[in-house]
Amino acid sequence: MPDAGGQSHKTDVIIIGAGPVGLFAVFELGLLGLSCHVIDILDRPGGQCAELYPEKPILDIPSRLKVTGQELTDDLMAQVQPFSPTFHFQQMAEKVEKLDNGHWRLTTDMATVVEAPVIVIAGGGGSFTPKKPKIEGIEAFEGTSVFYSVRKMEQFKGKHVLIAGGGDSALDWTVNLNPIVASMTLVHRRNEFRGMQATVDQMYALEKEGKVNLQIGDIVRLNGENGQVSSVTMKSKDTKEEVELPCDTVLPFYGLTMKLGPIANWGINLENNRIPVDTEKFETTEKGIFCIGDMCTYPGKLKLILSGFHESALMAHGCFHYARPDQKLRFEHTTSSSSIQAKLGAS
C-alpha cells in the first residue's frame, strides 16, 4: 500500500530502501510477525534493478537460470504481499530522532513521520539523486517550473509539459501524465529509447494520435523569467537549427546518481561511505539501527544480491528482540510450520 506523505505512522520496523534486499527483508520480518514501512526515493520498488537495468539478465540468483531486474522485483513484491507493507515512494529519509521510549522517529522530506523500535538501512549504495542537465541558469527555475521527479500527478494537471530524456522514467511519465496535461512534448537526443518496449510503443501511439509532440535534439536553453519557464530552445539533431518549444513545465529525466545522503549525518560510524555492522545480526554502532545490502561493510563482504538476502534473514532475527522484547523468538521452517504456511496462503 503506497502513501503520499505528510502523515504519521507507527510500525515494528522502518526499512530504508525498496530494492531487492529491502523487499526480501520485508518477507523475513513478516515471517516473524513484524510489520514494516518502507521508504524509497524512487517512484517504484526495485532500486537499482528496476531503475538501472530492468531488462538486463541477472544470472546469480539461486534456482533462477536467468531473471531480469524487473522480473525479480515483481516476484519479490508478490512474495511480500501477504504481509501488507506500507510503501512511501518518492520520499527521502531525512531526519532520525531517538525517543524517550527507546523507539526511533524518522521524518522524510515529504513530512511523513514513522515511529518504530527498529530502523533497517537497505539503501544499496545510497540515495538516488537526479542528474541535472548542463543548461545555464536552470537553477532559477527549479522547484517552480522545472522538476526532477513527479511526486503528485495532480500538480501537473492542465500544464503544458515538456519531458526530456529517453529512459523508463521519461517514457512512463510521458504516458501516465498524458491524460491530465494540456499538452505534452517529449525531447530526446536520438531516435532510440532505453525504456521498456511496451512503453515505447505506447508513446509512439500517443504521438500518432497527436497527443505527444516528439522532438529529436538537445535542449540548449530555458526561456522565461521569475522562475517560470515559457519555452525551451532545442537544437534539432537533423537540421542543426534551433527550435523553440512552448511549455510552462519541464521535467528532465537524465538518469540518476547515488549519494549517501542524510544517513551520513545520523551519528552512525562510517568506513569509506559504508556502514560497518556485526555479522551476527547486522546491527550498526547505533542500537536498534541495522544495515543490510551494498551499504553495509564487514570482513569478507561481497556486494551481491545473494549476500543481501542472507543478511536480511539474520537481521530479522536481531530485530525481533527490539520489536517484541517480552516475547521469545520461536524459529520455524517454512516447510514445516503450519502457521507460516497459513500466513503465506500455502497451507
Short mmCIF file of C-alpha atoms in Angstrom, two decimals, residues 74-321:
data_model
loop_
_atom_site.label_atom_id
_atom_site.label_comp_id
_atom_site.label_asym_id
_atom_site.label_seq_id
_atom_site.Cartn_x
_atom_site.Cartn_y
_atom_site.Cartn_z
CA ASP A 74 7.79 -8.23 -9.42
CA ASP A 75 8.33 -11.63 -7.78
CA LEU A 76 9.60 -10.09 -4.54
CA MET A 77 6.60 -7.74 -4.42
CA ALA A 78 4.30 -10.73 -4.84
CA GLN A 79 6.19 -12.53 -2.08
CA VAL A 80 5.70 -9.72 0.47
CA GLN A 81 2.04 -9.14 -0.41
CA PRO A 82 0.70 -11.37 2.42
CA PHE A 83 2.37 -9.07 4.97
CA SER A 84 0.80 -5.82 3.65
CA PRO A 85 3.81 -3.48 3.98
CA THR A 86 3.25 0.25 3.58
CA PHE A 87 5.43 1.94 0.95
CA HIS A 88 6.43 5.62 0.99
CA PHE A 89 7.79 6.20 -2.52
CA GLN A 90 9.46 9.38 -3.79
CA GLN A 91 10.48 10.26 -0.24
CA MET A 92 13.92 10.57 1.34
CA ALA A 93 14.61 9.59 4.94
CA GLU A 94 15.81 12.95 6.19
CA LYS A 95 15.84 13.06 9.98
CA VAL A 96 16.09 10.45 12.74
CA GLU A 97 15.48 11.05 16.46
CA LYS A 98 15.76 8.72 19.47
CA LEU A 99 12.64 8.92 21.65
CA ASP A 100 12.38 8.52 25.42
CA ASN A 101 10.64 5.17 24.97
CA GLY A 102 13.66 3.83 23.09
CA HIS A 103 11.97 3.99 19.69
CA TRP A 104 13.14 5.90 16.64
CA ARG A 105 11.19 8.67 14.96
CA LEU A 106 12.02 9.05 11.27
CA THR A 107 10.88 12.06 9.23
CA THR A 108 11.03 12.19 5.44
CA ASP A 109 11.46 15.20 3.18
CA MET A 110 7.71 14.96 2.47
CA ALA A 111 6.87 15.38 6.18
CA THR A 112 5.92 11.73 6.66
CA VAL A 113 6.68 10.65 10.24
CA VAL A 114 7.15 6.99 11.18
CA GLU A 115 7.90 5.69 14.67
CA ALA A 116 9.38 2.24 15.25
CA PRO A 117 11.74 0.44 17.62
CA VAL A 118 13.90 -0.62 14.66
CA ILE A 119 15.32 1.01 11.53
CA VAL A 120 16.87 -1.10 8.77
CA ILE A 121 19.04 0.66 6.18
CA ALA A 122 18.84 -1.26 2.90
CA GLY A 123 19.61 1.61 0.56
CA GLY A 124 22.11 -0.09 -1.73
CA GLY A 125 24.84 2.44 -2.50
CA GLY A 126 22.83 5.34 -1.08
CA SER A 127 20.04 7.63 -2.18
CA PHE A 128 19.40 8.15 -5.86
CA THR A 129 19.67 11.79 -6.90
CA PRO A 130 18.80 13.10 -10.36
CA LYS A 131 21.44 14.01 -12.91
CA LYS A 132 20.83 17.64 -13.75
CA PRO A 133 21.18 18.81 -17.36
CA LYS A 134 24.05 21.17 -18.07
CA ILE A 135 21.88 24.11 -19.01
CA GLU A 136 22.96 27.57 -17.92
CA GLY A 137 20.58 29.19 -15.47
CA ILE A 138 18.40 26.12 -14.87
CA GLU A 139 18.67 26.60 -11.11
CA ALA A 140 16.46 29.71 -11.31
CA PHE A 141 13.55 27.55 -12.50
CA GLU A 142 14.00 24.53 -10.20
CA GLY A 143 11.11 23.84 -7.87
CA THR A 144 8.85 26.32 -9.68
CA SER A 145 8.63 25.12 -13.26
CA VAL A 146 11.50 22.60 -13.51
CA PHE A 147 11.10 19.35 -11.57
CA TYR A 148 13.25 16.21 -11.44
CA SER A 149 10.51 13.88 -10.22
CA VAL A 150 6.75 13.56 -10.20
CA ARG A 151 5.62 13.36 -6.59
CA LYS A 152 1.97 14.27 -7.10
CA MET A 153 0.45 13.93 -10.56
CA GLU A 154 -2.26 16.47 -9.75
CA GLN A 155 0.43 19.17 -9.66
CA PHE A 156 0.76 18.90 -13.46
CA LYS A 157 -2.93 18.89 -14.35
CA GLY A 158 -3.64 21.36 -17.17
CA LYS A 159 0.05 22.18 -17.66
CA HIS A 160 1.98 22.37 -20.93
CA VAL A 161 4.61 19.81 -20.04
CA LEU A 162 7.94 19.16 -21.75
CA ILE A 163 9.74 15.95 -20.73
CA ALA A 164 13.40 15.46 -21.60
CA GLY A 165 15.01 12.03 -21.68
CA GLY A 166 14.75 8.59 -23.23
CA GLY A 167 14.69 6.12 -20.34
CA ASP A 168 11.93 4.45 -18.36
CA SER A 169 11.09 7.48 -16.21
CA ALA A 170 10.78 9.84 -19.19
CA LEU A 171 8.62 7.40 -21.14
CA ASP A 172 6.48 6.34 -18.16
CA TRP A 173 5.57 9.91 -17.26
CA THR A 174 5.00 10.86 -20.90
CA VAL A 175 2.34 8.15 -20.97
CA ASN A 176 0.96 8.48 -17.42
CA LEU A 177 0.66 12.29 -17.34
CA ASN A 178 -0.78 12.47 -20.84
CA PRO A 179 -4.47 12.22 -19.83
CA ILE A 180 -4.28 15.20 -17.44
CA VAL A 181 -1.92 17.71 -19.11
CA ALA A 182 -2.88 20.43 -21.59
CA SER A 183 -0.06 19.41 -23.93
CA MET A 184 2.88 17.03 -23.87
CA THR A 185 6.26 17.37 -25.61
CA LEU A 186 8.97 14.73 -25.38
CA VAL A 187 12.55 15.69 -26.27
CA HIS A 188 15.27 13.07 -26.69
CA ARG A 189 18.69 13.42 -28.25
CA ARG A 190 18.32 10.37 -30.50
CA ASN A 191 15.66 8.19 -32.09
CA GLU A 192 16.45 5.14 -29.94
CA PHE A 193 14.92 4.85 -26.46
CA ARG A 194 16.23 2.94 -23.44
CA GLY A 195 12.85 2.19 -21.86
CA MET A 196 10.73 -0.93 -21.95
CA GLN A 197 9.44 -1.62 -25.45
CA ALA A 198 5.81 -1.72 -24.34
CA THR A 199 6.08 1.85 -23.03
CA VAL A 200 7.95 3.00 -26.14
CA ASP A 201 5.07 1.61 -28.21
CA GLN A 202 2.53 3.46 -26.04
CA MET A 203 4.43 6.72 -26.53
CA TYR A 204 4.52 6.28 -30.32
CA ALA A 205 0.79 5.51 -30.31
CA LEU A 206 0.13 8.77 -28.46
CA GLU A 207 2.34 10.62 -30.94
CA LYS A 208 0.34 9.16 -33.81
CA GLU A 209 -2.85 10.41 -32.14
CA GLY A 210 -1.36 13.91 -31.84
CA LYS A 211 -1.16 13.70 -28.05
CA VAL A 212 2.64 13.77 -27.86
CA ASN A 213 4.94 16.14 -29.74
CA LEU A 214 8.12 14.07 -30.16
CA GLN A 215 11.26 16.08 -30.90
CA ILE A 216 14.76 14.70 -31.52
CA GLY A 217 17.52 17.04 -30.41
CA ASP A 218 19.31 18.65 -27.47
CA ILE A 219 17.94 21.31 -25.14
CA VAL A 220 20.27 24.29 -25.15
CA ARG A 221 18.32 26.96 -23.30
CA LEU A 222 15.36 27.60 -21.00
CA ASN A 223 13.39 30.78 -21.62
CA GLY A 224 11.29 32.63 -19.06
CA GLU A 225 11.52 34.88 -16.01
CA ASN A 226 10.86 34.89 -12.26
CA GLY A 227 11.29 31.13 -12.09
CA GLN A 228 8.62 30.43 -14.71
CA VAL A 229 9.57 28.70 -17.96
CA SER A 230 7.77 29.94 -21.07
CA SER A 231 9.60 27.86 -23.67
CA VAL A 232 12.61 25.65 -24.30
CA THR A 233 15.11 26.15 -27.10
CA MET A 234 16.21 22.89 -28.72
CA LYS A 235 18.91 22.24 -31.29
CA SER A 236 17.46 19.81 -33.82
CA LYS A 237 19.54 16.70 -34.47
CA ASP A 238 18.53 16.61 -38.14
CA THR A 239 18.62 20.26 -39.25
CA LYS A 240 21.04 21.58 -36.58
CA GLU A 241 18.71 24.57 -36.32
CA GLU A 242 17.37 25.96 -33.06
CA VAL A 243 13.67 25.32 -32.47
CA GLU A 244 11.57 26.99 -29.77
CA LEU A 245 9.15 24.67 -27.96
CA PRO A 246 6.45 26.40 -25.86
CA CYS A 247 5.86 24.93 -22.39
CA ASP A 248 5.28 26.01 -18.80
CA THR A 249 6.71 22.93 -17.06
CA VAL A 250 9.93 21.00 -17.72
CA LEU A 251 10.68 17.50 -16.39
CA PRO A 252 14.30 16.48 -17.14
CA PHE A 253 14.82 12.72 -16.68
CA TYR A 254 18.50 12.26 -17.48
CA GLY A 255 19.19 9.39 -15.12
CA LEU A 256 20.30 9.09 -11.53
CA THR A 257 23.44 9.08 -9.44
CA MET A 258 23.81 7.69 -5.94
CA LYS A 259 24.90 9.55 -2.82
CA LEU A 260 24.90 8.53 0.84
CA GLY A 261 22.51 11.39 1.64
CA PRO A 262 21.27 12.37 5.13
CA ILE A 263 22.22 8.97 6.58
CA ALA A 264 25.79 10.28 6.77
CA ASN A 265 24.62 12.71 9.48
CA TRP A 266 22.84 10.21 11.74
CA GLY A 267 25.79 9.51 14.03
CA ILE A 268 26.48 6.03 12.66
CA ASN A 269 30.13 5.07 12.24
CA LEU A 270 31.20 5.05 8.59
CA GLU A 271 34.09 3.43 6.71
CA ASN A 272 34.64 4.77 3.19
CA ASN A 273 30.98 5.80 2.96
CA ARG A 274 29.85 2.35 4.06
CA ILE A 275 28.30 1.33 7.37
CA PRO A 276 30.18 -1.27 9.49
CA VAL A 277 27.97 -3.97 11.02
CA ASP A 278 28.41 -7.08 13.11
CA THR A 279 27.92 -10.34 11.23
CA GLU A 280 25.66 -11.90 13.84
CA LYS A 281 22.65 -9.68 13.27
CA PHE A 282 23.93 -6.84 11.04
CA GLU A 283 23.43 -4.13 13.64
CA THR A 284 25.29 -0.82 13.36
CA THR A 285 27.00 1.08 16.17
CA GLU A 286 23.58 2.59 16.98
CA LYS A 287 21.43 0.13 18.90
CA GLY A 288 18.23 -0.60 17.02
CA ILE A 289 19.60 0.52 13.64
CA PHE A 290 20.59 -2.28 11.28
CA CYS A 291 22.15 -2.21 7.81
CA ILE A 292 22.00 -4.79 5.02
CA GLY A 293 22.85 -4.88 1.34
CA ASP A 294 25.51 -2.94 -0.52
CA MET A 295 25.64 -0.13 2.04
CA CYS A 296 26.92 -2.32 4.87
CA THR A 297 30.50 -3.49 5.26
CA TYR A 298 32.24 -6.25 7.22
CA PRO A 299 35.25 -8.54 6.68
CA GLY A 300 34.67 -10.66 3.59
CA LYS A 301 31.70 -8.60 2.37
CA LEU A 302 30.56 -9.37 -1.19
CA LYS A 303 28.26 -6.93 -2.96
CA LEU A 304 25.79 -9.48 -4.23
CA ILE A 305 22.00 -9.64 -4.05
CA LEU A 306 22.52 -13.18 -2.75
CA SER A 307 24.57 -11.84 0.17
CA GLY A 308 21.88 -9.27 0.93
CA PHE A 309 19.24 -11.98 1.14
CA HIS A 310 21.37 -13.85 3.71
CA GLU A 311 21.92 -10.64 5.67
CA SER A 312 18.15 -10.00 5.69
CA ALA A 313 17.43 -13.29 7.42
CA LEU A 314 19.94 -12.74 10.22
CA MET A 315 18.90 -9.10 10.58
CA ALA A 316 15.24 -10.07 11.05
CA HIS A 317 16.10 -12.28 14.00
CA GLY A 318 18.17 -9.49 15.53
CA CYS A 319 15.29 -7.03 15.11
CA PHE A 320 12.75 -9.27 16.81
CA HIS A 321 14.10 -8.64 20.31
#
